[in-house]
Coordinates of C-alpha atoms and ligand atoms in Angstrom, one line a residue:
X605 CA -30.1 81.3 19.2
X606 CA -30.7 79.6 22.7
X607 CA -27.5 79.3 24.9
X608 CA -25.8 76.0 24.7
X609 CA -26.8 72.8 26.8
X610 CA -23.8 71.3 26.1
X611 CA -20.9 71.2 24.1
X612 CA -21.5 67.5 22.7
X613 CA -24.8 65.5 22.5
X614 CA -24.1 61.5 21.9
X615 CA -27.1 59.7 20.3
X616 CA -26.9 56.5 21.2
X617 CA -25.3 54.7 24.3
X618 CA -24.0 51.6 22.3
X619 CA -20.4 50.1 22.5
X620 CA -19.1 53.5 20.1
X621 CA -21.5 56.0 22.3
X622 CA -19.9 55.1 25.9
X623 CA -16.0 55.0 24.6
X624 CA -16.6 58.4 23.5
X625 CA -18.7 59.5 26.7
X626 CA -15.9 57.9 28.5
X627 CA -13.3 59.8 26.2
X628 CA -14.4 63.0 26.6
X629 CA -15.2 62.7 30.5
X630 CA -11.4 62.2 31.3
X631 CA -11.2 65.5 29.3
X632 CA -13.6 67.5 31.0
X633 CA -15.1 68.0 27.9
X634 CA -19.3 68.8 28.6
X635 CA -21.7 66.4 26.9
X636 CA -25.2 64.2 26.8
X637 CA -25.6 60.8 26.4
X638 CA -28.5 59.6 25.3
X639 CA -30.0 55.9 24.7
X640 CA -33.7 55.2 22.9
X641 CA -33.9 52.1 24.7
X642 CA -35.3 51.9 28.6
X643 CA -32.0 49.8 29.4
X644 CA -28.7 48.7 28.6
X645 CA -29.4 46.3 25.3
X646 CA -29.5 42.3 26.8
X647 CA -27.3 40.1 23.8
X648 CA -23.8 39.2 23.7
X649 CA -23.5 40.1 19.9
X650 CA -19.7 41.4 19.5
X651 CA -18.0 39.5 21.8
X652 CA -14.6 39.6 21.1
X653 CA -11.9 42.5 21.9
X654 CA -9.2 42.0 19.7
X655 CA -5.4 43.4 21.1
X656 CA -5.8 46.9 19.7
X657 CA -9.3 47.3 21.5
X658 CA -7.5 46.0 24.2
X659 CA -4.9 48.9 24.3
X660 CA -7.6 51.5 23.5
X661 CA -9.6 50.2 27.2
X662 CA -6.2 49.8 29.1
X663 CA -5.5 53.4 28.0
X664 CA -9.3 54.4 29.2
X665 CA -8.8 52.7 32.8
X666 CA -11.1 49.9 32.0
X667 CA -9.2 46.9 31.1
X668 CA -8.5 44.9 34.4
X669 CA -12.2 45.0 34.3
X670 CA -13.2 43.7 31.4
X671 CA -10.1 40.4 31.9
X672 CA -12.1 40.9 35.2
X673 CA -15.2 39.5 34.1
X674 CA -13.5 37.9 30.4
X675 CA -11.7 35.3 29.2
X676 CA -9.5 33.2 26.3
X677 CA -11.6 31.9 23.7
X678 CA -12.1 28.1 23.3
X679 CA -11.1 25.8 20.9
X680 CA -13.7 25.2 17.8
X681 CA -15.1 21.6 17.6
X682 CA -16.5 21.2 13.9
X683 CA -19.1 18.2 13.7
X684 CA -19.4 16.9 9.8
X685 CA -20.4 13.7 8.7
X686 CA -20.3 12.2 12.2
X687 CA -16.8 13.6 12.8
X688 CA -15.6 15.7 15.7
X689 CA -12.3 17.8 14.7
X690 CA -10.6 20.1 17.1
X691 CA -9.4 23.8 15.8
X692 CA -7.7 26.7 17.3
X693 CA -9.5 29.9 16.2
X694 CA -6.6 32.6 17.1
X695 CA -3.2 31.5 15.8
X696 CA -1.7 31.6 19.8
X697 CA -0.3 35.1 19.5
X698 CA 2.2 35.9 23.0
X699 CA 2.4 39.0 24.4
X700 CA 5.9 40.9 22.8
X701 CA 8.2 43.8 24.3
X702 CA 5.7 46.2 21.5
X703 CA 2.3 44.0 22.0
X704 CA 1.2 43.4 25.2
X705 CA -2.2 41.5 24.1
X706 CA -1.3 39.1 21.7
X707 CA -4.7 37.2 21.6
X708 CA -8.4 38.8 21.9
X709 CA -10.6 38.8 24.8
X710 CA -14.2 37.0 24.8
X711 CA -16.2 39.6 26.7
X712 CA -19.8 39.8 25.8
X713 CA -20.8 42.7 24.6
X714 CA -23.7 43.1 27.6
X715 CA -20.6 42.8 29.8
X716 CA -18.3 45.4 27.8
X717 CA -21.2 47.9 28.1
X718 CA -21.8 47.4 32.0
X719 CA -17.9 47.7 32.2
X720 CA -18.0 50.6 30.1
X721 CA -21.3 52.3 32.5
X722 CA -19.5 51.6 35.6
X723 CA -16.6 53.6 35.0
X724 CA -18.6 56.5 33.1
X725 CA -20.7 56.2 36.7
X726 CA -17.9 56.8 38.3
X727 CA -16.8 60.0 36.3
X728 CA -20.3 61.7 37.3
X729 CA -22.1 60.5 34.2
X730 CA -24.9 57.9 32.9
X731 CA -26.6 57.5 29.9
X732 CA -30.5 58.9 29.8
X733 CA -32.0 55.9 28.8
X734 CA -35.9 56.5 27.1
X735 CA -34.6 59.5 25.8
X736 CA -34.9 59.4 22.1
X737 CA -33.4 61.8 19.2
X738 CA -36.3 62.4 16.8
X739 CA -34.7 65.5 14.8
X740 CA -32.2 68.2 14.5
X741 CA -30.9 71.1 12.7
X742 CA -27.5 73.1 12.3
X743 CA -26.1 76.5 11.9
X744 CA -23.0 77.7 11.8
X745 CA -22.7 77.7 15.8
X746 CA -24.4 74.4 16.8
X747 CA -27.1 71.6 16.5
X748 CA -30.3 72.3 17.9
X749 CA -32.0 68.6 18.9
X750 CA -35.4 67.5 19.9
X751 CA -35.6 64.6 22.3
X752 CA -38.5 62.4 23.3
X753 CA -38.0 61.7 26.8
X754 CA -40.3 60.1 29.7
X755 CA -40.6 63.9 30.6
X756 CA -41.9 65.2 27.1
X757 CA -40.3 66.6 24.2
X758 CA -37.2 68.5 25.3
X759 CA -34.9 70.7 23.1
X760 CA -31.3 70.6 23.9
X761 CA -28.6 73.1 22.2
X762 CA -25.0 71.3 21.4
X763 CA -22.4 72.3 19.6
X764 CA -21.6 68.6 18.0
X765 CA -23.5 65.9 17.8
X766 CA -22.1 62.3 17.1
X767 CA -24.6 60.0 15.9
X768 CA -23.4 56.7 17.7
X769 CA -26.9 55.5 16.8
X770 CA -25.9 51.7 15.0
X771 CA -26.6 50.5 12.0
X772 CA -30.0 51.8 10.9
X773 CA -28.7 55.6 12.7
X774 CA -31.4 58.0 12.6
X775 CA -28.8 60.6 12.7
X776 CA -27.6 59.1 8.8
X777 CA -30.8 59.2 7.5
X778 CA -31.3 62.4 8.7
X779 CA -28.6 63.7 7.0
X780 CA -29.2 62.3 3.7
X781 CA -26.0 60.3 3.3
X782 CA -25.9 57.6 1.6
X783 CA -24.8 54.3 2.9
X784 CA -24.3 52.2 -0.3
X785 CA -23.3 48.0 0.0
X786 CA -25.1 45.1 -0.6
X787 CA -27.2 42.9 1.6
X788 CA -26.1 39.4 1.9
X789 CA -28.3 35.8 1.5
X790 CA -26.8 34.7 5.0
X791 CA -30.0 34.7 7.3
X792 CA -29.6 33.0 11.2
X793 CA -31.6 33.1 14.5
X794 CA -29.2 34.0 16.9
X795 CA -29.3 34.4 20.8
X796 CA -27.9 34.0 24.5
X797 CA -28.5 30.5 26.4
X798 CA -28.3 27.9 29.2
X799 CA -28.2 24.8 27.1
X800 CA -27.6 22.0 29.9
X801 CA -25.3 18.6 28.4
X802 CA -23.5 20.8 26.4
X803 CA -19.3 20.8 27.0
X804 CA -18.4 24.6 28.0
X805 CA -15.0 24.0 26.8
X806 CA -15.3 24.2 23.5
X807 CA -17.2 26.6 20.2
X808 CA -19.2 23.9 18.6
X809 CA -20.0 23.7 15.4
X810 CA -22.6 21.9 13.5
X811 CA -22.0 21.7 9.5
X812 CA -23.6 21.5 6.6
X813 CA -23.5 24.0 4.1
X814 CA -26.4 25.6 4.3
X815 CA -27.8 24.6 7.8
X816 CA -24.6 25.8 10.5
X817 CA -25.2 25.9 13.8
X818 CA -22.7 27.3 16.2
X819 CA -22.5 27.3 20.2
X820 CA -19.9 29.2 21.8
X821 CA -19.7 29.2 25.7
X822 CA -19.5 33.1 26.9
X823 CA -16.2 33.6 29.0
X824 CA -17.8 35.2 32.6
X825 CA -21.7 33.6 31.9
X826 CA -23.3 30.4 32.1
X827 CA -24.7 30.8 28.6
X828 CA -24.0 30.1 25.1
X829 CA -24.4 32.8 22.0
X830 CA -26.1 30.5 19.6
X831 CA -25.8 31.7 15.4
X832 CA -28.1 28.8 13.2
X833 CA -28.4 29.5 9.7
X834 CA -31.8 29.7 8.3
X835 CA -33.0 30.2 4.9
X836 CA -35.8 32.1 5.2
X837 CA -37.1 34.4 7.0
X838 CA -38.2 33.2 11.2
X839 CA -39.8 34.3 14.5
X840 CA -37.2 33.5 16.7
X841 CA -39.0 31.9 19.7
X842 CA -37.4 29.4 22.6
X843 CA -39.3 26.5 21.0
X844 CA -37.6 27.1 17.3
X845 CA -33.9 27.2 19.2
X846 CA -35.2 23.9 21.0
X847 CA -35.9 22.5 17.5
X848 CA -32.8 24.0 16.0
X849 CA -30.4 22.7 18.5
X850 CA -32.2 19.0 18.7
X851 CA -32.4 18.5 14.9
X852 CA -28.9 20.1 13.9
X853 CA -27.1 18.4 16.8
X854 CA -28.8 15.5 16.5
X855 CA -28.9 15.5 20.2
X856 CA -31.3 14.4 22.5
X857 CA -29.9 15.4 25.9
X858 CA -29.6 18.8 25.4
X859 CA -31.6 21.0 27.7
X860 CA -31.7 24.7 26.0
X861 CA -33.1 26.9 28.7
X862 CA -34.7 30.2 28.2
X863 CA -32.8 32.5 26.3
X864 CA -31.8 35.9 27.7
X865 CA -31.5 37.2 23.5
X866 CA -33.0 36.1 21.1
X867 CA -33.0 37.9 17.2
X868 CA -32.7 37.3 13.7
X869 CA -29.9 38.2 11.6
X870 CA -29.1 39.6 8.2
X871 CA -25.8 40.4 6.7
X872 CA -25.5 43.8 5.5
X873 CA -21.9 44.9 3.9
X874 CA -22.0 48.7 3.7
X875 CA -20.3 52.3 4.4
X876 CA -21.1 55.6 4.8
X877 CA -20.4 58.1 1.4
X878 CA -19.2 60.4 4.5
X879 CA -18.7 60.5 8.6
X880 CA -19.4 64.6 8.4
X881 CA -21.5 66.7 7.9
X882 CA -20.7 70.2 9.4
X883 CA -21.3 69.9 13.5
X884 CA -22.5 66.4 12.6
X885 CA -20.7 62.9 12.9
X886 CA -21.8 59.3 12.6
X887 CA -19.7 56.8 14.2
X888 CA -19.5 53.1 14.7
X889 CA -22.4 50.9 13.3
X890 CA -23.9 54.1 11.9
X891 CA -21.2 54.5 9.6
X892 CA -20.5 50.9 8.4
X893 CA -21.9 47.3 8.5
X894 CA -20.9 44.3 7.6
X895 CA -20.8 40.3 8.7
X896 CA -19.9 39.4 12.6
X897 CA -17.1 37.2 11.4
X898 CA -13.9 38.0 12.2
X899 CA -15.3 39.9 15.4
X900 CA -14.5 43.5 13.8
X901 CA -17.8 45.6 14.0
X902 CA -17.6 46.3 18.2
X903 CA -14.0 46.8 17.5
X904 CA -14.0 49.4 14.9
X905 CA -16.9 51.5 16.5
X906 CA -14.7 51.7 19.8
X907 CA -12.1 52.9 17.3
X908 CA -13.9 55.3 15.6
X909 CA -15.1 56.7 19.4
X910 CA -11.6 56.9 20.3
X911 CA -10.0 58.4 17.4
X912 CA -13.1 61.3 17.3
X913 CA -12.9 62.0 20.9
X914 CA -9.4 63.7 21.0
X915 CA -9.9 65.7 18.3
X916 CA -13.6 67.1 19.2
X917 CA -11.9 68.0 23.0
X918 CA -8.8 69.9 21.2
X919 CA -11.2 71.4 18.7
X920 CA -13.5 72.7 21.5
X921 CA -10.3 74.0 22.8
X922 CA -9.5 76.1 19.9
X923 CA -7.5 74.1 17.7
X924 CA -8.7 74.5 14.0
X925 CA -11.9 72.6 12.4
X926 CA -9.8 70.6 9.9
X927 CA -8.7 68.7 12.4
X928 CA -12.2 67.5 12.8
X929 CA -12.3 66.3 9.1
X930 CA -9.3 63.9 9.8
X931 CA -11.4 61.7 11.5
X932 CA -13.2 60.9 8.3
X933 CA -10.4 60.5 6.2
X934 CA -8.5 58.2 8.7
X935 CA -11.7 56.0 9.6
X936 CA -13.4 55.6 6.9
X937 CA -10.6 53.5 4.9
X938 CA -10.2 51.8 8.1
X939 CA -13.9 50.5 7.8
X940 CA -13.8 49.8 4.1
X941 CA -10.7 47.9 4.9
X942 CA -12.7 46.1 7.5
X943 CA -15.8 45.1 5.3
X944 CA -13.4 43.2 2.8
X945 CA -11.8 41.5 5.6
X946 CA -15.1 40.3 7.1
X947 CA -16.9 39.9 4.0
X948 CA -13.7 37.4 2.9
X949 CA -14.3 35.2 6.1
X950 CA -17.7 35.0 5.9
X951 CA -17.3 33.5 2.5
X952 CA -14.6 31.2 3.8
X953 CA -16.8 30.1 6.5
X954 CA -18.0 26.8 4.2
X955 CA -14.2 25.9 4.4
X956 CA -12.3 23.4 7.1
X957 CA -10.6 26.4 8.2
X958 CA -12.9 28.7 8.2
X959 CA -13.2 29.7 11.7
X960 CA -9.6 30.5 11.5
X961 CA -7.9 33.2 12.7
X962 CA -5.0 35.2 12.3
X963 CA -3.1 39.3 12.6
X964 CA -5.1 40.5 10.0
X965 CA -7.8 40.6 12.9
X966 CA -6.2 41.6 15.4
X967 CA -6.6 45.2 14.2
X968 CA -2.3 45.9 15.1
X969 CA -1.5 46.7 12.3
X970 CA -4.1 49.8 10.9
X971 CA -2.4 52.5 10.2
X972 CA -3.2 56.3 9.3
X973 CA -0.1 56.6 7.3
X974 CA -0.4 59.0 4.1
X975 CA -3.5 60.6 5.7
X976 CA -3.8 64.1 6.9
X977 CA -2.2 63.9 9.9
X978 CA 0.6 62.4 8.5
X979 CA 1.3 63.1 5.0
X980 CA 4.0 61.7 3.0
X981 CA 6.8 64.7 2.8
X982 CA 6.1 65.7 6.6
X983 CA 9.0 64.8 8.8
X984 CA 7.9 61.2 9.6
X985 CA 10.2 58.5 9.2
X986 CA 12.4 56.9 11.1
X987 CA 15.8 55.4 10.2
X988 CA 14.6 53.2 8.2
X989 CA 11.3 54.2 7.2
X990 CA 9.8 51.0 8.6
X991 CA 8.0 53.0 11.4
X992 CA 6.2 56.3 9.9
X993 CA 4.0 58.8 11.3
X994 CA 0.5 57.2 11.1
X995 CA 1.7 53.9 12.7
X996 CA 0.3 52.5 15.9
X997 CA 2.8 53.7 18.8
X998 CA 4.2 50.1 19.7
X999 CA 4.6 49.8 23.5
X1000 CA 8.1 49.2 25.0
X1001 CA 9.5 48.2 28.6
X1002 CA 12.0 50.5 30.0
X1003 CA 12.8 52.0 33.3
X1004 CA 12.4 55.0 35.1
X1005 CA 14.2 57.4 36.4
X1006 CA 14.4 55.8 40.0
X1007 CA 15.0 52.6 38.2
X1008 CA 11.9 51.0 38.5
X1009 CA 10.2 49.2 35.7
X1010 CA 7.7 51.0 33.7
X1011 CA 6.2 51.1 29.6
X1012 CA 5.5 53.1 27.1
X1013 CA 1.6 52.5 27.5
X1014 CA 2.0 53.7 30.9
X1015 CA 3.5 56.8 29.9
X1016 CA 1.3 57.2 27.5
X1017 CA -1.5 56.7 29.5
X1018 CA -4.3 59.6 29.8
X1019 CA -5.4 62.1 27.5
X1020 CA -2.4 64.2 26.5
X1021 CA 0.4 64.1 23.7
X1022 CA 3.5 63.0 24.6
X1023 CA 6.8 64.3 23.3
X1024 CA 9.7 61.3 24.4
X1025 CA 13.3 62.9 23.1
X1026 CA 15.6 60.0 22.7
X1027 CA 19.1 60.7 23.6
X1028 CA 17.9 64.8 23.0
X1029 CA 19.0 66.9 25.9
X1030 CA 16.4 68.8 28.1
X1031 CA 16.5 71.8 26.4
X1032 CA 16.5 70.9 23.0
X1033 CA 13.3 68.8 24.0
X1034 CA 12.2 71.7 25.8
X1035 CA 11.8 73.6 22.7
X1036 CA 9.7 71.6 21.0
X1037 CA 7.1 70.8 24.1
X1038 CA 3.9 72.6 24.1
X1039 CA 1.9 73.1 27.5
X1040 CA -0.4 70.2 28.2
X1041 CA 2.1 67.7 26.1
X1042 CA 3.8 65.4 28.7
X1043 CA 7.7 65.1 27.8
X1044 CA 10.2 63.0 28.7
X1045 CA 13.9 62.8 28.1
X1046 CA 15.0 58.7 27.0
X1047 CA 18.6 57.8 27.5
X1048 CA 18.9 54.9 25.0
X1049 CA 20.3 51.5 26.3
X1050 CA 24.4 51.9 27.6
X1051 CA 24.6 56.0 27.2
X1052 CA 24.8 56.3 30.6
X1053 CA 23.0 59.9 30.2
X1054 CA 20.5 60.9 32.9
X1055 CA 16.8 61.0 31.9
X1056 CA 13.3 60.1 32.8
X1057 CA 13.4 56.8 30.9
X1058 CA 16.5 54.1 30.1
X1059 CA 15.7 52.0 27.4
X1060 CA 16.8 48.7 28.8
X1061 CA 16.6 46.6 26.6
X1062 CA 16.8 48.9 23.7
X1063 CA 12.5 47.8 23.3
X1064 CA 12.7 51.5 22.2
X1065 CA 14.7 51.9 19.8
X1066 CA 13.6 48.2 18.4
X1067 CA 9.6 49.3 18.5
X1068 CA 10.2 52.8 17.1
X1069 CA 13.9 52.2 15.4
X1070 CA 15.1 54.6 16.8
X1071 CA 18.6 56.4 16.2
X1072 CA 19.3 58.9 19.2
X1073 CA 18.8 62.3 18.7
X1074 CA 15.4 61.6 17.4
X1075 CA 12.3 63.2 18.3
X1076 CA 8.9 61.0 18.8
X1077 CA 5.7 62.5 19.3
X1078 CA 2.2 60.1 20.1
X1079 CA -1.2 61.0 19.4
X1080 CA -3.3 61.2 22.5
X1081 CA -5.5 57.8 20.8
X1082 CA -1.6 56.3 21.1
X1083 CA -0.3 56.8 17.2
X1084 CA 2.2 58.2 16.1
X1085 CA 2.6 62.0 15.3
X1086 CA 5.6 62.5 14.1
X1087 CA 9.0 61.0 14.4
X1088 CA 12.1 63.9 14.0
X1089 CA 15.2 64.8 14.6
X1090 CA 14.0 68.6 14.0
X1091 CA 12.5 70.4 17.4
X1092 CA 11.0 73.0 15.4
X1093 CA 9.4 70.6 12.9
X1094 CA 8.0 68.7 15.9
X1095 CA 7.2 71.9 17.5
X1096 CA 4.8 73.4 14.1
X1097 CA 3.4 69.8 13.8
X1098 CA 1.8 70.5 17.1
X1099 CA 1.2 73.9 16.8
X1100 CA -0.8 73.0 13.4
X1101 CA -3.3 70.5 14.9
X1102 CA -3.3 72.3 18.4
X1103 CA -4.4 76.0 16.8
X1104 CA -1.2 77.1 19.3
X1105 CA 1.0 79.7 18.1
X1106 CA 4.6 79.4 18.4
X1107 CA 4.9 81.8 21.3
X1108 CA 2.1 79.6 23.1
Ligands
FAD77 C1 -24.2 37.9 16.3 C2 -23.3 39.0 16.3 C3 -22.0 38.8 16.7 C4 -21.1 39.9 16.7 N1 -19.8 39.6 17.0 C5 -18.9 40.6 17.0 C6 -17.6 40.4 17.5 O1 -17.2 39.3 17.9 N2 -16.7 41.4 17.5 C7 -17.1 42.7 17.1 O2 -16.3 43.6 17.2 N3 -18.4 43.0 16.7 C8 -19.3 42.0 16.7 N4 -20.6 42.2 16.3 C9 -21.0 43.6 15.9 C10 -21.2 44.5 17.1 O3 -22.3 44.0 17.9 C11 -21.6 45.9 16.6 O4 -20.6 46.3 15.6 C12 -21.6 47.0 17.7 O5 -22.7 46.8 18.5 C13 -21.7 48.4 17.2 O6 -21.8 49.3 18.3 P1 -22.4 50.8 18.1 O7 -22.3 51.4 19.4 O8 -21.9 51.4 16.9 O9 -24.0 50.5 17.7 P2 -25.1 49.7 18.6 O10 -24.5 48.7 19.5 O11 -26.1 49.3 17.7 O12 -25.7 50.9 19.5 C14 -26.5 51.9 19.0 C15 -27.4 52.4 20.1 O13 -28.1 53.6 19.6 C16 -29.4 53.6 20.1 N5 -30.3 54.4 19.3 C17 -30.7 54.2 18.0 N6 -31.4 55.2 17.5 C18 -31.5 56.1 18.5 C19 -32.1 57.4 18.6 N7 -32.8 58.0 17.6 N8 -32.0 58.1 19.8 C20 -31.3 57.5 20.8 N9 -30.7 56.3 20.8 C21 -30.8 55.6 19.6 C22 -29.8 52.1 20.0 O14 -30.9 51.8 20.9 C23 -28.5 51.4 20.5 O15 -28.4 51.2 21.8 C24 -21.5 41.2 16.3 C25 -22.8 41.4 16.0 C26 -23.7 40.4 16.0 C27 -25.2 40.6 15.7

């Protein structure tokens, strides 16, 4: 066999493509990103971050960014029967000692990629744009690929590749796995646009039940993404959106100018039979479709990036190949999970308060609980059970050991474990730590004991219900590991997914 190119080739520089590029750069880890398209994609489509993506880019460096060039999302205004009614969409959520982004963040996706680019630019690394996958085959050592790019058709030699390739994913197809689901009658022209007259305050919405028309103002532009229902199928061309908008609207004085986007839509609800198949993964949009509402599908494939990245780096690394198959059995009910959700508000869409939203999309609350990584009978609980290994790792104020203010998140922050004892002396912590896990003694709130963090406020023993003496060990993609008052059961926990050996 050839040597190696690299160690990962990416196929597909799309919301889930860059989070893992960006992943696995802050690791060191070697890899090609590749995009079939001559430049970044135009349309706004997923433009909401909910608070869990939020967490994911702050951990990744590129949150002040995105609230850089983001915003709050506006109020809905619902016109039916020559009424105007006013709606929240996201129940106000405030920030909380454990979640520090209550609400989501309109960014449009264009935005999120360029965000996402910049920062990859500034790690060394773009995506080669024009540079197509057109086929592949594996061995037992790698994936040999063949690319059409501006230069000619190129082989490159990887030893993973990760189809990030969105919804109709080459790299799926090519694999033969089956991505069963339904395709649903919903049918709109949607599309990015100046529309002069038009209040930027407010998402408007234009009702009847079968010919919707929705305008929401994008936080950071000067445009509007525009979704009209259609019932059959359109060319979507400036002069239909003039007619849409004038006829649904009922308006006049609305000047549309030219879109920047403009496509149809169809409504596809399906997953992928499996996310693996040997040195070959599909993430994000390649592994599951479904409705835009409830702003989930951008979300979910920047989860799925993030949760794959870790473990290809510790793989590479040496840590054993099973670890590799957790990323299917912890995503994939994820996305099922998400298609019911999304396929549930699309239905209630019809309804007053259909454009309503609330936790359930806020994504807070997924878990990996009762997967591999954190079976039931593995030392996981803590006092009282309510926060288990699998649960997202809630953030928490405290203080360091100079007494300045800090959080968990920051702590957290970067690509490693981290082992927190909490009210466990240095050298029983000590015992447990494994080189490249970053460990910290916590003095809970009032011990007085010295340590790297004090849990004023007792936000740490509240977010992880704690009792001291207690062990906690986070995920690099920030969820919990295990939670013990065992060293030597935190200790082989690590040792099992790390491939160290307990003289390491
Ligand atoms: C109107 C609308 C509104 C939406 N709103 C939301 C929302 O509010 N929140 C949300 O979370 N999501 C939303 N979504 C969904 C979101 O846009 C997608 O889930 C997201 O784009 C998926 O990202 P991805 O990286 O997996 O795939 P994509 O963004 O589709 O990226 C895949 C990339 O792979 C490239 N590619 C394909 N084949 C090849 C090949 N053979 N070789 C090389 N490159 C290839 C493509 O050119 C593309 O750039 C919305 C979608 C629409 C249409």
């Amino acid at each position: 066999m050839p040597p190696f190119d690299t160690d990962i080739l990416i196929v597909g520089a799309g919301a889930a493509g860059l989070t893992l590029a960006l992943d696995l750069a802050r690791r060191g880890v070697d890899f090609r990103l590749i995009e079939r398209n001559a430049s970044p994609f135009p349309g706004s489509r997923g433009k909401g971050l909910q608070p869990r993506s939020l967490e994911v880019f702050e951990d990744l460096g590129v949150l002040a960014d995105l609230q850089a060039v983001g915003g709050p999302y506006p109020t809905v205004v619902t016109y039916e029967g020559g009424q105007a009614a006013r709606t929240q969409v996201h129940e106000v959520a405030p920030p909380t000692p454990a979640e520090p982004y209550g609400n989501p963040l309109m960014v449009p996706q264009f935005q999120t990629e360029a965000v996402l680019r910049r920062h990859l630019a500034a790690a060394g690394h773009a995506p080669a744009f024009a540079t197509e996958l057109t086929g592949f085959e594996q061995d037992a050592d790698g994936v040999t690929a063949r690319l059409h790019t501006p230069e000619g058709e190129v082989t490159v030699r990887a030893r993973y590749l990760v189809g990030t390739d969105g919804g109709r994913s080459f790299v799926r197809h090519a694999l033969d796995i089956g991505f069963p689901g339904e395709t649903l009658p919903f049918r709109a022209v949607i599309g990015d646009m100046p529309i002069a007259g038009l209040g930027f305050d407010a998402w408007h919405r234009w009702y009847t039940p079968d010919a919707q028309l929705a305008l929401c103002p994008l936080a950071g532009t000067d445009l509007f993404q525009m979704v009209a229902q259609v019932a059959d199928e359109v060319t979507p061309t400036w002069d239909l959106v003039r007619d849409l908008v004038r006829t649904r609207t009922g308006r006049d004085d609305l000047v549309v100018g030219r879109p920047t986007w403009l496509s149809t839509l169809r409504v596809n609800l399906r997953l992928a039979d499996r996310y693996r198949v040997g040195r070959v993964f599909i993430a994000g949009d390649a592994a599951h479709v479904h409705p835009p509402t409830g702003g989930q599908g951008l979300n979910t494939s920047v989860q799925d990036a993030y949760n794959l990245g870790w473990k290809l780096a510790a793989v590479l690394r040496g840590a054993p190949d099973t670890l590799l198959d957790s990323y299917e059995a912890e995503r994939r009910p994820i996305a099922a999970h998400v298609l019911g959700l999304s396929g549930r508000l699309l239905g209630q869409m019809g309804q007053a308060e259909g454009m309503r939203r609330g936790r359930e999309t806020r994504e807070l609350d997924l878990t990996y609980r009762g997967g591999p990584l954190a079976p039931d009978g593995r030392p996981n609980a803590g006092e009282s059970g309510r926060v288990r290994a699998g649960d997202r790792a809630p953030d928490a104020p405290c203080l360091a050991a100079n007494g300045t203010h800090t959080r968990l998140f920051d702590v957290y922050q970067g690509p490693h474990f981290t082992l927190l004892g909490y009210g466990v002396d240095a050298a029983t912590l000590a015992t447990a730590a494994r080189p490249g896990v970053k460990t910290l003694t916590v003095a809970p709130q009032g011990s007085g004991q010295a340590a790297d963090l004090v849990d004023e406020g007792g936000h740490i023993r509240d977010g992880y219900d704690l009792a001291a003496g207690t062990l906690l060990l986070v995920r690099p993609d920030g969820y919990i590991a295990a939670l013990s008052q065992d060293a030597g059961a935190i200790r082989d926990t690590l040792d099992q997914w790390l491939g160290l050996t307990t003289s390491a």
